[in-house]
PDB file of C-alpha atoms in Angstrom:
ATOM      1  CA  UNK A 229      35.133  16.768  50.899  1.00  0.00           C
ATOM      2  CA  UNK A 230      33.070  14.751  54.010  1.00  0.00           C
ATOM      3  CA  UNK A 231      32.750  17.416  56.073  1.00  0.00           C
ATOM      4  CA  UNK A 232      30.977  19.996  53.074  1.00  0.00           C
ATOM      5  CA  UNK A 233      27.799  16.533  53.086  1.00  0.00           C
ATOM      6  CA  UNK A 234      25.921  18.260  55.221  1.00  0.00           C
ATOM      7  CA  UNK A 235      25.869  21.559  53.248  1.00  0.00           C
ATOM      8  CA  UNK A 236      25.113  19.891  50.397  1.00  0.00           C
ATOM      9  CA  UNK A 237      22.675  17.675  51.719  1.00  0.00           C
ATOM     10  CA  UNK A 238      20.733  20.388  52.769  1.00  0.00           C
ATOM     11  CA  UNK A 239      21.048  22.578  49.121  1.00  0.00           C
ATOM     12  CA  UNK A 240      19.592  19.374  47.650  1.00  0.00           C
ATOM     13  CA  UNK A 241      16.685  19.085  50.273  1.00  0.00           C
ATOM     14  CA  UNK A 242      15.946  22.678  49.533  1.00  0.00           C
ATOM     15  CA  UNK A 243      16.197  22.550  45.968  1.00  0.00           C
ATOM     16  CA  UNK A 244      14.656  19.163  45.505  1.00  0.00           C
ATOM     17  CA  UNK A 245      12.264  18.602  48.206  1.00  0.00           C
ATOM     18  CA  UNK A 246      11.256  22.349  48.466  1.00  0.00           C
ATOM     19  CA  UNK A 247      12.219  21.993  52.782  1.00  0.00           C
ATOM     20  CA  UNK A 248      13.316  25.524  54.469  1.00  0.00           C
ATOM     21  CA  UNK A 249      15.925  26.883  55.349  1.00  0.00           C
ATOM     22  CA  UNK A 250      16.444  29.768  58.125  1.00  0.00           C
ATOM     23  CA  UNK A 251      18.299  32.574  57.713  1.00  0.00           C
ATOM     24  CA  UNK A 252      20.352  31.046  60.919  1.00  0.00           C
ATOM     25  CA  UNK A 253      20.557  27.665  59.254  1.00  0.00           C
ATOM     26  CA  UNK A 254      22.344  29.594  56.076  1.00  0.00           C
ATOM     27  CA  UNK A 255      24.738  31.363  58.365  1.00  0.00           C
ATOM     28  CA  UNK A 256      25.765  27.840  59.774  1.00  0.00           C
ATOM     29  CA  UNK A 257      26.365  26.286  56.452  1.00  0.00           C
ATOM     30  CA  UNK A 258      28.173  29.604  55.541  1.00  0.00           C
ATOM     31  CA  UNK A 259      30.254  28.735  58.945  1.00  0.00           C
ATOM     32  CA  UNK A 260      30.984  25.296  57.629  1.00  0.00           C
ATOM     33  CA  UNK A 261      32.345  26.336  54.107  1.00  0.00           C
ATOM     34  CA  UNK A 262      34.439  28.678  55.486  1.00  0.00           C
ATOM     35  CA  UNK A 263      35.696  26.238  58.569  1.00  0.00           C
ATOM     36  CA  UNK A 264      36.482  23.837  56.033  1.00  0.00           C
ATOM     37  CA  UNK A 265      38.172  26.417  53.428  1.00  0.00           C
ATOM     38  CA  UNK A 266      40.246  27.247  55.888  1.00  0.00           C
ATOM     39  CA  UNK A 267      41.288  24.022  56.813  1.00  0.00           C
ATOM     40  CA  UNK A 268      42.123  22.793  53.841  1.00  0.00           C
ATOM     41  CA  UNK A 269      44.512  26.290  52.752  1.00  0.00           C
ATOM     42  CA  UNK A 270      46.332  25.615  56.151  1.00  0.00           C
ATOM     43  CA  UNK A 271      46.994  22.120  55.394  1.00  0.00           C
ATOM     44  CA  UNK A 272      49.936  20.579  53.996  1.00  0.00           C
ATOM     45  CA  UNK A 273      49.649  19.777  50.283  1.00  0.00           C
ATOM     46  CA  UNK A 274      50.735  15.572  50.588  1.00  0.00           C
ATOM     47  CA  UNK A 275      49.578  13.126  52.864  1.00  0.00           C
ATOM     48  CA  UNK A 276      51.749  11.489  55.182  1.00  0.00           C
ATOM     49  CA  UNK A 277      51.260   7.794  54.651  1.00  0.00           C
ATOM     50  CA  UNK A 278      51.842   6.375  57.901  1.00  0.00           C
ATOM     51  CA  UNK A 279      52.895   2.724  58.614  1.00  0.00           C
ATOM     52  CA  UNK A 280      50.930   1.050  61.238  1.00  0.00           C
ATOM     53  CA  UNK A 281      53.500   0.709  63.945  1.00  0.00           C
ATOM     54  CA  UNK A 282      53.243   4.748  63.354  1.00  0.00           C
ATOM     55  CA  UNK A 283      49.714   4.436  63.387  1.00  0.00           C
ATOM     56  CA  UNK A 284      49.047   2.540  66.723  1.00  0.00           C
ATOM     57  CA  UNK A 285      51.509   4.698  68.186  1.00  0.00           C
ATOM     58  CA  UNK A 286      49.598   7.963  67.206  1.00  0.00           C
ATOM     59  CA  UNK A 287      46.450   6.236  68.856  1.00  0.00           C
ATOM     60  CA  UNK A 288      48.287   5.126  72.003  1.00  0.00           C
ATOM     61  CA  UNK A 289      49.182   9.028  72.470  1.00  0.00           C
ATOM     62  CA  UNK A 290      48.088  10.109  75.819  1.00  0.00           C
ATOM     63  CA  UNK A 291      46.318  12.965  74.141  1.00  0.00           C
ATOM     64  CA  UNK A 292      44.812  10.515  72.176  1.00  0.00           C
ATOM     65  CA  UNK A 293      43.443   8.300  74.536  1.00  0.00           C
ATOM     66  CA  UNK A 294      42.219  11.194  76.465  1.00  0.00           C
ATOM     67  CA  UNK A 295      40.348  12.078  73.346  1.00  0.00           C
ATOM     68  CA  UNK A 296      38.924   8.553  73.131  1.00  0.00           C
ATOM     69  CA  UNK A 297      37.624   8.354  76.710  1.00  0.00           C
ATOM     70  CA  UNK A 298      36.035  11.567  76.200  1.00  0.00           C
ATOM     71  CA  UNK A 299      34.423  10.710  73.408  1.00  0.00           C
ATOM     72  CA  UNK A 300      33.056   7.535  74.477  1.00  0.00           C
ATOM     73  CA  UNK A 301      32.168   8.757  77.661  1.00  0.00           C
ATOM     74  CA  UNK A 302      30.092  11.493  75.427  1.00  0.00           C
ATOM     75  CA  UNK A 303      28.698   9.104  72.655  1.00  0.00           C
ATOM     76  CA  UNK A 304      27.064   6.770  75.875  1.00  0.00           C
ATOM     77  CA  UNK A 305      25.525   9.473  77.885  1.00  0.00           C
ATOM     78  CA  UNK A 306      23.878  10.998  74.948  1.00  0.00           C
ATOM     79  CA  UNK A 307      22.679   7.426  73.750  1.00  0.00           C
ATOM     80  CA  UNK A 308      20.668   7.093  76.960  1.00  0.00           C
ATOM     81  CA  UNK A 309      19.867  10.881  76.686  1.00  0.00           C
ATOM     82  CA  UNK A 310      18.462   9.996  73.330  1.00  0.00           C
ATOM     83  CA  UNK A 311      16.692   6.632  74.234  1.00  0.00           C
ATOM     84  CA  UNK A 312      15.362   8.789  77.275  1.00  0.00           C
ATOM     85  CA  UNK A 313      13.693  10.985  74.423  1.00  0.00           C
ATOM     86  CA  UNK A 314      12.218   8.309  72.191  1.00  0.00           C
ATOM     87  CA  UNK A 315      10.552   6.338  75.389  1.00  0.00           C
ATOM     88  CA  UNK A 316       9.103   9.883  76.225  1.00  0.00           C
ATOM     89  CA  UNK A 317       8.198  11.019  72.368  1.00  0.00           C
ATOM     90  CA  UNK A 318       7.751   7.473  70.604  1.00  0.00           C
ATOM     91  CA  UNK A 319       6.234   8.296  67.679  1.00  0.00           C
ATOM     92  CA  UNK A 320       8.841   8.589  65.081  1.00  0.00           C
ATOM     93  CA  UNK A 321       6.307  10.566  62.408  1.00  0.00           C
ATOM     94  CA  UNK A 322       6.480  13.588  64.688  1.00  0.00           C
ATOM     95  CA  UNK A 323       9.567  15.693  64.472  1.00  0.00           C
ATOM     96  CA  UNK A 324      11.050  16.870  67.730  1.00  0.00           C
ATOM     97  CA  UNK A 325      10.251  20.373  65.983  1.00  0.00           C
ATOM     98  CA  UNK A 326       6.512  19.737  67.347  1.00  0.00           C
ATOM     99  CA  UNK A 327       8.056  19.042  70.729  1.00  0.00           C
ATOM    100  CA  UNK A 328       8.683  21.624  73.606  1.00  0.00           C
ATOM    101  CA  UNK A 329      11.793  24.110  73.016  1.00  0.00           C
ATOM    102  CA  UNK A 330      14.213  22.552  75.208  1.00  0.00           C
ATOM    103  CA  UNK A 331      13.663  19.181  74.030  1.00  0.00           C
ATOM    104  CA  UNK A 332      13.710  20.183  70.758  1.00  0.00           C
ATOM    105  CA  UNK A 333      17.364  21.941  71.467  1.00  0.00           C
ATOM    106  CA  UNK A 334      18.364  18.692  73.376  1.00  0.00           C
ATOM    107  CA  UNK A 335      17.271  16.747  70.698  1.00  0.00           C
ATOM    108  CA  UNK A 336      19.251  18.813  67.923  1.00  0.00           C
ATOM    109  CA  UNK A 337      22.252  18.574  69.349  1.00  0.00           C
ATOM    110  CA  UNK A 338      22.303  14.796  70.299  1.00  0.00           C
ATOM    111  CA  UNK A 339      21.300  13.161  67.099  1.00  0.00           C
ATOM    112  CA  UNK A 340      23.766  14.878  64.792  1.00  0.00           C
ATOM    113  CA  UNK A 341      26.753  14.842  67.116  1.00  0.00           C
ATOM    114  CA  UNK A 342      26.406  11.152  67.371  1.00  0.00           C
ATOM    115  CA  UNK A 343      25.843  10.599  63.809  1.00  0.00           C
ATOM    116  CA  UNK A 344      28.336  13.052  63.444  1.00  0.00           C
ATOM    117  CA  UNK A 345      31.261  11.320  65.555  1.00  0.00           C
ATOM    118  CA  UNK A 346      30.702   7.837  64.505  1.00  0.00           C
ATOM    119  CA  UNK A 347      31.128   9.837  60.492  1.00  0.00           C
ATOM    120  CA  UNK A 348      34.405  10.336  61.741  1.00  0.00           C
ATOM    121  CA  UNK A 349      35.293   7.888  63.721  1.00  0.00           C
ATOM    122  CA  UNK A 350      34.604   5.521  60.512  1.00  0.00           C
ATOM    123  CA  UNK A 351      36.687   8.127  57.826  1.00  0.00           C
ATOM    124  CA  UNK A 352      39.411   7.907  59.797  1.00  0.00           C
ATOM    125  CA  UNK A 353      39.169   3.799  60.398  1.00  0.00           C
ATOM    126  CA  UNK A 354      38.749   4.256  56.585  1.00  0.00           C
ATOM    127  CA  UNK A 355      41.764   6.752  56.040  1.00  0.00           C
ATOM    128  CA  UNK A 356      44.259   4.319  58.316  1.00  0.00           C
ATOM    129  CA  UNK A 357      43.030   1.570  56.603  1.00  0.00           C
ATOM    130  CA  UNK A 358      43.602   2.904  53.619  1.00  0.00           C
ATOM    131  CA  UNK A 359      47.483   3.934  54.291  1.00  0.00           C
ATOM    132  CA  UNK A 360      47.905   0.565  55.649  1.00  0.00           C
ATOM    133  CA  UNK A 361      46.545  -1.259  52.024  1.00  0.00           C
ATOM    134  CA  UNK A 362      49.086   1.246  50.504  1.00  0.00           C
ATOM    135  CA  UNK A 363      52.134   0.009  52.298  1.00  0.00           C
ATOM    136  CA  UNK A 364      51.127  -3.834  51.733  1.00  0.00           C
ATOM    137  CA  UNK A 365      50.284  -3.424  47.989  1.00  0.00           C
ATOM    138  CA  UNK A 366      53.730  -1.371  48.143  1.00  0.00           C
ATOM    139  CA  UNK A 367      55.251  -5.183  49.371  1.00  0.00           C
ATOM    140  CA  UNK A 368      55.509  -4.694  53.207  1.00  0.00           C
ATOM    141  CA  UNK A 369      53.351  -7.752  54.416  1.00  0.00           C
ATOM    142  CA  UNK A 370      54.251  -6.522  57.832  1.00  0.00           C
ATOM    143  CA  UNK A 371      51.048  -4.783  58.092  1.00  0.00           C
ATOM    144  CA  UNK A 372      48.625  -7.166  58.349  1.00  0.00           C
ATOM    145  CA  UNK A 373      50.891  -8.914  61.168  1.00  0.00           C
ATOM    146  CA  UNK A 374      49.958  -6.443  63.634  1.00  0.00           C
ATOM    147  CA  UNK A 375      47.786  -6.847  66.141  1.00  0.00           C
ATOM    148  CA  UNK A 376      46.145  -3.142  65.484  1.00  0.00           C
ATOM    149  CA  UNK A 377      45.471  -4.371  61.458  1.00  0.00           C
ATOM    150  CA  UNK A 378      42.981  -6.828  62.667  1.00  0.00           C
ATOM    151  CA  UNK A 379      41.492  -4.574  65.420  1.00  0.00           C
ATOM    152  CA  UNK A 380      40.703  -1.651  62.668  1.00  0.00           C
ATOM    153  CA  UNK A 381      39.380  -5.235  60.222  1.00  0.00           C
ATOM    154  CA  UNK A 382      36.466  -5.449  63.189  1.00  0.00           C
ATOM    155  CA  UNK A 383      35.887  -1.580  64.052  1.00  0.00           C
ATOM    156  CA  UNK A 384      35.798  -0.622  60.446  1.00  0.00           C
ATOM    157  CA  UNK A 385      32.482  -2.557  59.191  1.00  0.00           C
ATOM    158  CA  UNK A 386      30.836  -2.118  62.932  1.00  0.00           C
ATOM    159  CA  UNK A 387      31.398   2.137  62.334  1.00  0.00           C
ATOM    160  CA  UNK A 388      29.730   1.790  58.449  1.00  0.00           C
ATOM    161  CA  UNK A 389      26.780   0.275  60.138  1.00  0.00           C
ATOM    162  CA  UNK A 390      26.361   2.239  63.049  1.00  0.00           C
ATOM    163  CA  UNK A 391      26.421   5.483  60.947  1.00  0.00           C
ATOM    164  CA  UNK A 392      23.868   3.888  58.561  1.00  0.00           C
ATOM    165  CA  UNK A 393      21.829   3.221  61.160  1.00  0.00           C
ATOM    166  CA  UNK A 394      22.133   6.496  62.711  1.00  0.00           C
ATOM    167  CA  UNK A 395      21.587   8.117  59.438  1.00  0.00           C
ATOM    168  CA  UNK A 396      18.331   6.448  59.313  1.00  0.00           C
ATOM    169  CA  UNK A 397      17.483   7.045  63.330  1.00  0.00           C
ATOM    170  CA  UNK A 398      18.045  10.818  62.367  1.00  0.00           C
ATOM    171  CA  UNK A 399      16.077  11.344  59.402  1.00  0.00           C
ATOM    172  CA  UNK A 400      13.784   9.622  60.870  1.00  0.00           C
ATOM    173  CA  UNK A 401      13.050  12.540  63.290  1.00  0.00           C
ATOM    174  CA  UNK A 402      14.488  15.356  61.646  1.00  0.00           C
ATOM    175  CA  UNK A 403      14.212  17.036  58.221  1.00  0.00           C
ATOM    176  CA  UNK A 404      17.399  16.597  56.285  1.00  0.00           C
ATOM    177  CA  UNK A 405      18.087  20.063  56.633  1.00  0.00           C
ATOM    178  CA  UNK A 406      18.267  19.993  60.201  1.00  0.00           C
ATOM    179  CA  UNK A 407      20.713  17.338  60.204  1.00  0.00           C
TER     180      UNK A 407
END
């Protein structure tokens, strides 16, 4: 459902606010619906609900934490590749489509991936969270003994707000349908 927003963000821009869209951003959305059509007739049809000794093992996976380094190692160098970019083009009411080609493509590929990652680096906060209320409510008060509860408590809120405020930073300098 989350990952067909942007499609349908950008069906209501055109439809409502009259903004274009290319014949290559159509193929892209196209890409998307089928990406996630496929996913979701390969998955299984339940949800594991995972306990959170389960889930703190899952994120201690070496795989995992390989993911996680990358990823942050990622989200900072294009946060001072973007604050590079607003220093040189400060003026917010100009969209990077005015700007030069390459910083254009820079641009395009920075502002939604990090708005992007920190979308689902906060669903899936949101999704453990979630399978963690289910076991309490269920009467296993275990959960909210462990030490990985309270860390997912803190990240949680922190993620909402840093993909509002990206949501913001990015419409700020791009159409919606370029998001």
């Amino acid at each position: 459902l989350f990952t067909s927003t942007l499609v349908f963000n950008a069906i209501l821009a055109r439809l409502w606010l009259g903004e274009v869209v290319t014949l290559y951003d159509a193929v892209m959305y196209a890409l998307i619906i089928v990406g996630v059509s496929v996913t979701a007739a390969s998955l299984p049809r339940e949800t594991e609900i995972l306990k959170i000794h389960e889930s703190s093992l899952l994120y201690g996976d070496t795989s995992a934490v390989i993911c996680w380094v990358v990823m942050g190692v990622l989200l900072v160098s294009l946060h001072i590749l973007i604050h590079s970019l607003e220093k040189q083009y400060d003026d917010p009411t100009h969209h990077y489509a005015q700007q030069p080609k390459r910083v254009y493509f820079v641009a395009m590929f920075s502002y939604p991936f990090v708005l992007g990652t920190f979308e689902g680096f906060a669903y899936v906060c949101l999704k453990t969270f979630n399978n963690w209320w289910h076991h309490w409510s269920s009467g296993d008060k275990t959960q909210i003994q462990h030490f990985f509860f309270w860390i997912g408590v803190a990240i949680t809120p922190l993620l909402v707000f840093l993909v509002l405020y990206w949501l913001k930073k990015s419409y700020t300098r791009f159409h919606i349908t370029q998001i």
